C-alpha cells in the first residue's frame, strides 16, 4: 500500500495519472483559510462546533492515495460498477487509486473508534471539460453513529431516528450557509446508504442539489464491529457550493494564483461576491475523427488537458453520424480561454496541432 505522495510508482503499466493531475497532489486548497474552499470548510466547522460542541472529530489532511479496497469495497461499491473503470478513476497501480470520494476513509475511522467525524479532502475523477467539472475537486464527508440508548426512548425505530436526526442536522447546515431558503428532500440511491436522500434548496430562482446523504448500510457498521449501532453519513462538494455562495463562474478559478482572484477573499468571510476581472474571448477549434470501439470522451478530455492544461475551457460534442459502412464520426469543439490573459493565434494553433497529433496517436482514431 502506498502511504505517502513520495512513494508513487509512476512507471507502473496500470498507472493512468498524467503530470497535470500529479502536480495537484498535496496542494490542499481546502486548508487555505483565505481561499473560498477553506472559508467554506471553516463555516461548516463553525456550524458543527456551535450545534454539537466538542463532538465531531475533524480530519482534513488524510492522504489521497488509497487502496481499491478502501475506495470501493469498504463502501460497498459493486464489483461491476462503472466508477471502478480506468475511464473514470485514476489508478496508481492495479490495487491503489487516487480517492474518488472522502468516503474512502469511513471504514477505517469507524474501526478506529470514531463515532462523530468530518473528513475534508481533495478527490480525483476523470471527467469532462466545462465550467463546472474538473478532475480534482474537494469534498466533505460527515458521519454520526448512534448507540441503542439514543433511540430506544424515542418511540421510533433505529433507522427512522437516524434519518430524522440527519435531516434536522443538514437543514440547519443549509440555513447556516444560505439563509432562510426553501428546501426539499428527494429520495435517491447510493450503494453505501439506505434510505438515501438528496437535499435541494431553492436558490436564485431554481432548485439546486446541495448534498447527498442517508442512513449508513448496516453491513459497513457490521464490518467495523458495530453490530448494535446505526449511523448517518453525508457528502458534499465544496466547489459546487462555493461557486454559488461566492458567484464564481468557472471551476478553474479555484486553482488561480492571479492576485485579482486571490485578493478578493478573506478568512471568515463567507459569501463575498467575486468580481470578474477582464473576460478574455474564447477561441474555438473543431476536430472531427472516426472513432474506434475503445474511444471514450473522458480519454479525449484527458489528452486535451494534458496539452492545454487549464487553457481548455470546454470540450463539447457538436456532431456525430454513422456512415453506410458502420463507421462513426464525432466532431468536437474545443474552447480555449485563459482566465488571466489573451491567447495569441500562434499559441492556440500550436496547442490544437499537438492535440490533433496526440488524439490520433493515443486514442487510435482516424482524423478527418
Coordinates of C-alpha atoms in Angstrom, one line a residue:
X1 CA 0.0 0.0 0.0
X2 CA 1.3 3.4 -0.9
X3 CA 1.3 5.6 2.2
X4 CA 2.7 8.9 1.0
X5 CA 2.9 11.1 -2.1
X6 CA 6.6 10.4 -2.4
X7 CA 6.1 6.7 -2.9
X8 CA 4.1 6.8 -6.1
X9 CA 5.5 4.5 -8.7
X10 CA 5.0 6.5 -11.9
X11 CA 6.0 3.8 -14.4
X12 CA 3.6 1.0 -13.3
X13 CA 1.8 -0.2 -16.5
X14 CA -1.6 0.4 -14.9
X15 CA -0.8 4.0 -13.8
X16 CA -3.0 6.4 -15.7
X17 CA -2.2 9.6 -13.7
X18 CA -1.0 12.4 -16.1
X19 CA 1.5 15.0 -15.0
X20 CA -1.2 17.7 -14.8
X21 CA -3.0 15.7 -12.1
X22 CA 0.2 14.5 -10.3
X23 CA 1.1 18.2 -9.9
X24 CA -2.1 18.9 -7.9
X25 CA -1.3 16.3 -5.2
X26 CA -0.5 17.9 -1.9
X27 CA -1.9 21.4 -2.9
X28 CA -4.8 21.1 -0.4
X29 CA -6.7 24.2 -1.3
X30 CA -9.2 23.3 1.4
X31 CA -6.6 24.0 4.1
X32 CA -6.0 27.6 3.0
X33 CA -8.0 29.9 5.3
X34 CA -8.1 32.8 2.8
X35 CA -9.3 30.6 -0.1
X36 CA -13.0 30.2 -0.9
X37 CA -12.8 26.5 -0.3
X38 CA -11.1 27.0 3.1
X39 CA -13.5 29.7 4.1
X40 CA -16.5 27.4 3.3
X41 CA -14.9 24.4 5.1
X42 CA -14.4 26.6 8.2
X43 CA -18.0 27.9 8.0
X44 CA -19.3 24.3 8.1
X45 CA -16.9 23.6 11.0
X46 CA -18.5 26.6 12.8
X47 CA -21.9 25.1 12.4
X48 CA -21.0 21.7 13.8
X49 CA -18.9 23.3 16.7
X50 CA -21.9 25.5 17.6
X51 CA -24.6 22.8 17.4
X52 CA -22.6 19.8 18.6
X53 CA -19.9 21.3 20.9
X54 CA -16.7 19.2 21.0
X55 CA -18.5 16.2 19.4
X56 CA -17.1 16.0 15.9
X57 CA -13.5 15.0 15.2
X58 CA -12.2 16.8 12.1
X59 CA -9.7 15.3 9.5
X60 CA -8.5 17.4 6.6
X61 CA -5.0 16.1 5.9
X62 CA -5.6 12.3 5.2
X63 CA -3.5 11.0 2.2
X64 CA -5.5 11.0 -1.1
X65 CA -3.7 7.8 -2.2
X66 CA -5.9 4.9 -1.0
X67 CA -6.4 1.2 -1.8
X68 CA -9.1 -0.1 -4.2
X69 CA -10.5 -1.8 -1.1
X70 CA -10.8 1.5 0.8
X71 CA -12.2 3.4 -2.1
X72 CA -14.7 0.8 -3.4
X73 CA -15.1 -2.4 -1.4
X74 CA -15.4 -1.0 2.1
X75 CA -18.2 1.4 1.0
X76 CA -20.0 -1.5 -0.9
X77 CA -19.5 -0.2 -4.4
X78 CA -20.4 -3.3 -6.6
X79 CA -17.6 -5.1 -8.4
X80 CA -19.1 -4.2 -11.8
X81 CA -19.8 -0.6 -11.0
X82 CA -18.7 1.9 -13.8
X83 CA -16.8 4.1 -11.3
X84 CA -14.1 1.3 -10.9
X85 CA -13.1 1.6 -14.6
X86 CA -9.8 3.1 -15.8
X87 CA -12.0 5.5 -17.8
X88 CA -13.4 7.0 -14.6
X89 CA -10.8 6.6 -11.9
X90 CA -7.1 7.5 -11.6
X91 CA -5.1 4.4 -10.8
X92 CA -1.6 4.5 -9.2
X93 CA -1.3 0.7 -9.8
X94 CA -3.9 -2.1 -10.0
X95 CA -4.6 -2.0 -6.3
X96 CA -4.2 1.7 -5.5
X97 CA -6.1 4.8 -6.6
X98 CA -6.4 8.5 -6.0
X99 CA -9.6 8.6 -3.9
X100 CA -12.8 9.3 -5.8
X101 CA -14.5 10.4 -2.6
X102 CA -13.8 11.2 1.0
X103 CA -15.9 8.1 1.9
X104 CA -12.7 6.1 1.3
X105 CA -11.7 6.8 4.9
X106 CA -15.0 6.0 6.5
X107 CA -14.5 2.3 7.4
X108 CA -11.0 2.9 8.8
X109 CA -12.2 5.7 11.1
X110 CA -15.1 3.7 12.3
X111 CA -12.8 0.7 13.1
X112 CA -10.5 3.1 15.0
X113 CA -13.4 4.0 17.3
X114 CA -14.5 7.4 15.9
X115 CA -18.3 7.9 16.2
X116 CA -18.7 11.6 15.1
X117 CA -16.4 12.9 12.3
X118 CA -15.9 15.2 9.4
X119 CA -13.4 14.4 6.6
X120 CA -12.4 17.0 4.1
X121 CA -10.1 16.5 1.2
X122 CA -9.1 16.7 -2.5
X123 CA -10.7 13.9 -4.6
X124 CA -10.0 12.8 -8.1
X125 CA -12.1 11.7 -11.1
X126 CA -11.5 11.5 -14.8
X127 CA -14.2 13.9 -16.1
X128 CA -15.5 16.1 -18.9
X129 CA -14.2 19.6 -19.5
X130 CA -16.6 22.5 -18.9
X131 CA -17.2 25.3 -16.4
X132 CA -18.4 23.1 -13.6
X133 CA -16.3 19.9 -14.0
X134 CA -12.6 19.5 -13.1
X135 CA -10.6 16.2 -12.5
X136 CA -9.6 17.4 -9.0
X137 CA -12.2 18.8 -6.6
X138 CA -12.9 18.8 -2.8
X139 CA -15.4 17.0 -0.7
X140 CA -16.5 16.9 2.9
X141 CA -17.9 13.8 4.5
X142 CA -19.8 13.7 7.8
X143 CA -20.7 10.6 9.9
X144 CA -22.6 10.2 13.1
X145 CA -23.0 6.9 15.0
X146 CA -25.9 6.2 17.4
X147 CA -26.0 3.7 20.3
X148 CA -29.2 1.8 21.2
X149 CA -29.9 4.2 24.2
X150 CA -30.1 7.1 21.7
X151 CA -33.2 5.8 20.0
X152 CA -34.8 3.4 22.4
X153 CA -36.7 6.0 24.3
X154 CA -37.7 8.0 21.2
X155 CA -40.7 5.9 20.1
X156 CA -39.2 5.3 16.7
X157 CA -37.0 2.6 15.2
X158 CA -33.3 3.0 14.8
X159 CA -33.4 3.8 11.1
X160 CA -36.2 6.4 11.4
X161 CA -34.3 8.0 14.4
X162 CA -31.1 8.3 12.4
X163 CA -32.9 9.6 9.3
X164 CA -34.8 12.2 11.3
X165 CA -31.6 13.4 13.1
X166 CA -29.8 13.6 9.7
X167 CA -32.4 15.8 8.1
X168 CA -32.6 18.1 11.0
X169 CA -28.8 18.5 11.1
X170 CA -28.5 19.2 7.4
X171 CA -31.5 21.5 7.1
X172 CA -29.7 23.6 9.8
X173 CA -26.5 23.5 7.9
X174 CA -28.2 24.7 4.7
X175 CA -29.8 27.6 6.7
X176 CA -26.3 28.4 8.2
X177 CA -24.8 28.7 4.7
X178 CA -27.6 30.1 2.6
X179 CA -30.0 31.8 5.0
X180 CA -33.8 31.2 5.2
X181 CA -34.1 29.2 1.9
X182 CA -36.9 26.9 0.8
X183 CA -35.7 23.3 0.8
X184 CA -36.9 19.8 -0.2
X185 CA -35.8 16.2 0.2
X186 CA -35.5 13.9 -2.8
X187 CA -35.2 10.1 -2.4
X188 CA -32.2 8.7 -4.3
X189 CA -29.8 5.7 -4.4
X190 CA -26.2 5.3 -3.1
X191 CA -24.5 1.9 -2.6
X192 CA -23.5 2.8 1.0
X193 CA -26.7 4.3 2.5
X194 CA -30.3 3.1 2.7
X195 CA -32.5 5.0 2.7
X196 CA -30.7 7.7 0.7
X197 CA -31.6 11.3 0.1
X198 CA -30.5 14.5 -1.7
X199 CA -31.2 17.9 -0.2
X200 CA -32.2 20.6 -2.6
X201 CA -32.6 24.3 -1.9
X202 CA -34.5 26.9 -3.9
X203 CA -31.8 29.4 -4.7
X204 CA -31.6 32.2 -7.3
X205 CA -34.9 31.1 -8.9
X206 CA -34.0 27.4 -9.3
X207 CA -33.8 24.1 -7.3
X208 CA -30.2 23.2 -6.6
X209 CA -28.8 20.0 -5.1
X210 CA -26.7 20.7 -2.1
X211 CA -25.6 17.3 -0.9
X212 CA -26.2 13.6 -0.8
X213 CA -26.8 11.6 2.4
X214 CA -28.5 8.7 4.1
X215 CA -28.6 6.1 6.8
X216 CA -25.4 4.0 6.6
X217 CA -25.8 0.5 5.3
X218 CA -25.6 -1.9 8.3
X219 CA -23.0 -4.1 6.5
X220 CA -20.5 -1.2 6.8
X221 CA -21.1 -0.9 10.5
X222 CA -21.0 -4.7 11.0
X223 CA -17.6 -5.0 9.3
X224 CA -16.2 -2.3 11.7
X225 CA -17.5 -4.2 14.8
X226 CA -20.6 -2.0 15.4
X227 CA -23.4 -4.5 15.1
X228 CA -25.7 -2.8 17.6
X229 CA -25.3 0.7 16.1
X230 CA -26.9 2.8 13.4
X231 CA -25.3 5.8 11.7
X232 CA -25.9 8.5 9.2
X233 CA -23.5 9.9 6.6
X234 CA -23.5 12.9 4.2
X235 CA -21.2 14.1 1.5
X236 CA -21.0 17.5 -0.2
X237 CA -18.8 19.0 -2.9
X238 CA -17.1 22.2 -1.7
X239 CA -16.7 23.7 -5.2
X240 CA -20.3 23.4 -6.1
X241 CA -21.4 25.3 -3.0
X242 CA -18.6 27.8 -3.2
X243 CA -19.4 28.7 -6.8
X244 CA -22.9 29.6 -5.7
X245 CA -22.0 31.3 -2.5
X246 CA -19.2 33.4 -3.9
X247 CA -20.6 33.8 -7.5
X248 CA -17.5 32.1 -9.0
X249 CA -18.4 31.4 -12.7
X250 CA -15.7 28.8 -13.6
X251 CA -14.3 26.0 -11.6
X252 CA -10.8 26.6 -13.0
X253 CA -10.6 29.8 -11.0
X254 CA -10.2 27.9 -7.7
X255 CA -6.7 27.0 -8.9
X256 CA -5.8 30.5 -10.0
X257 CA -2.8 32.2 -8.4
X258 CA -3.7 35.5 -10.0
X259 CA -3.9 38.2 -7.3
X260 CA -7.0 39.6 -9.0
X261 CA -8.7 36.4 -7.8
X262 CA -6.9 35.5 -4.6
X263 CA -7.0 39.1 -3.1
X264 CA -10.8 39.2 -3.2
X265 CA -11.3 36.7 -0.4
X266 CA -10.5 36.8 3.3
X267 CA -10.7 34.4 6.2
X268 CA -14.1 34.0 7.8
X269 CA -16.0 36.0 5.2
X270 CA -18.5 33.6 3.6
X271 CA -20.4 34.7 0.6
X272 CA -18.3 37.7 -0.6
X273 CA -19.3 38.0 -4.2
X274 CA -16.5 37.5 -6.7
X275 CA -16.0 40.5 -9.1
X276 CA -14.9 39.2 -12.5
X277 CA -11.7 40.7 -13.9
X278 CA -11.3 41.1 -17.7
X279 CA -13.2 38.4 -19.6
X280 CA -10.9 37.4 -22.4
X281 CA -12.5 36.0 -25.5
X282 CA -12.6 32.2 -26.1
X283 CA -11.1 30.7 -29.3
X284 CA -12.9 27.7 -30.8
X285 CA -11.3 24.9 -32.7
X286 CA -13.2 21.9 -34.2
X287 CA -11.8 18.4 -34.7
X288 CA -13.5 15.5 -36.5
X289 CA -12.4 11.9 -36.5
X290 CA -13.7 8.3 -37.0
X291 CA -13.8 6.7 -33.6
X292 CA -12.7 3.2 -32.6
X293 CA -14.5 0.8 -30.3
X294 CA -12.3 1.8 -27.4
X295 CA -12.9 5.6 -27.7
X296 CA -14.3 7.4 -24.7
X297 CA -14.9 11.1 -24.2
X298 CA -13.1 11.1 -20.8
X299 CA -9.9 9.8 -22.6
X300 CA -10.3 12.7 -25.1
X301 CA -10.6 15.2 -22.3
X302 CA -7.5 13.7 -20.6
X303 CA -5.5 14.2 -23.8
X304 CA -6.7 17.8 -24.2
X305 CA -6.0 18.6 -20.5
X306 CA -2.5 17.0 -20.8
X307 CA -1.6 19.5 -23.5
X308 CA -3.6 22.6 -22.9
X309 CA -4.0 22.4 -19.1
X310 CA -6.4 25.0 -17.7
X311 CA -6.4 26.8 -21.0
X312 CA -9.0 24.2 -22.1
X313 CA -12.4 25.7 -21.1
X314 CA -14.7 23.2 -22.7
X315 CA -14.8 20.1 -24.9
X316 CA -18.2 19.6 -26.5
X317 CA -19.5 17.0 -28.9
X318 CA -21.3 19.1 -31.7
X319 CA -21.9 16.5 -34.3
X320 CA -21.9 12.7 -34.9
X321 CA -23.0 10.3 -37.6
X322 CA -22.6 6.7 -38.7
X323 CA -21.9 6.0 -42.4
X324 CA -23.1 3.1 -44.5
X325 CA -20.1 1.0 -43.6
X326 CA -21.0 1.3 -39.9
X327 CA -18.1 3.8 -39.1
X328 CA -19.0 6.5 -36.6
X329 CA -17.6 10.0 -36.8
X330 CA -17.5 12.5 -33.9
X331 CA -16.9 16.3 -34.2
X332 CA -15.8 18.0 -31.0
X333 CA -15.5 21.8 -30.5
X334 CA -12.7 22.8 -28.1
X335 CA -12.9 26.2 -26.4
X336 CA -9.5 27.6 -25.4
X337 CA -9.5 30.6 -23.0
X338 CA -7.2 31.9 -20.3
X339 CA -8.8 33.3 -17.2
X340 CA -5.9 35.8 -16.9
X341 CA -4.7 36.9 -20.4
X342 CA -5.4 37.0 -24.1
X343 CA -4.1 34.0 -26.0
X344 CA -2.3 34.5 -29.3
X345 CA -3.4 32.8 -32.6
X346 CA 0.0 31.2 -32.8
X347 CA -0.3 29.7 -29.2
X348 CA -3.8 28.3 -29.9
X349 CA -2.8 26.8 -33.3
X350 CA 0.2 25.2 -31.7
X351 CA -2.0 23.7 -28.9
X352 CA -4.5 22.4 -31.4
X353 CA -1.8 20.9 -33.6
X354 CA -0.4 19.0 -30.6
X355 CA -3.9 17.9 -29.5
X356 CA -4.7 16.5 -33.0
X357 CA -1.4 14.6 -33.0
X358 CA -1.9 13.1 -29.6
X359 CA -5.5 12.2 -30.2
X360 CA -4.6 10.3 -33.3
X361 CA -1.6 8.5 -31.6
X362 CA -3.1 7.8 -28.2
X363 CA -6.8 7.2 -28.9
X364 CA -6.4 5.2 -32.1
X365 CA -8.8 7.3 -34.1
X366 CA -8.6 8.5 -37.7
X367 CA -8.7 12.3 -38.2
X368 CA -11.0 13.6 -40.9

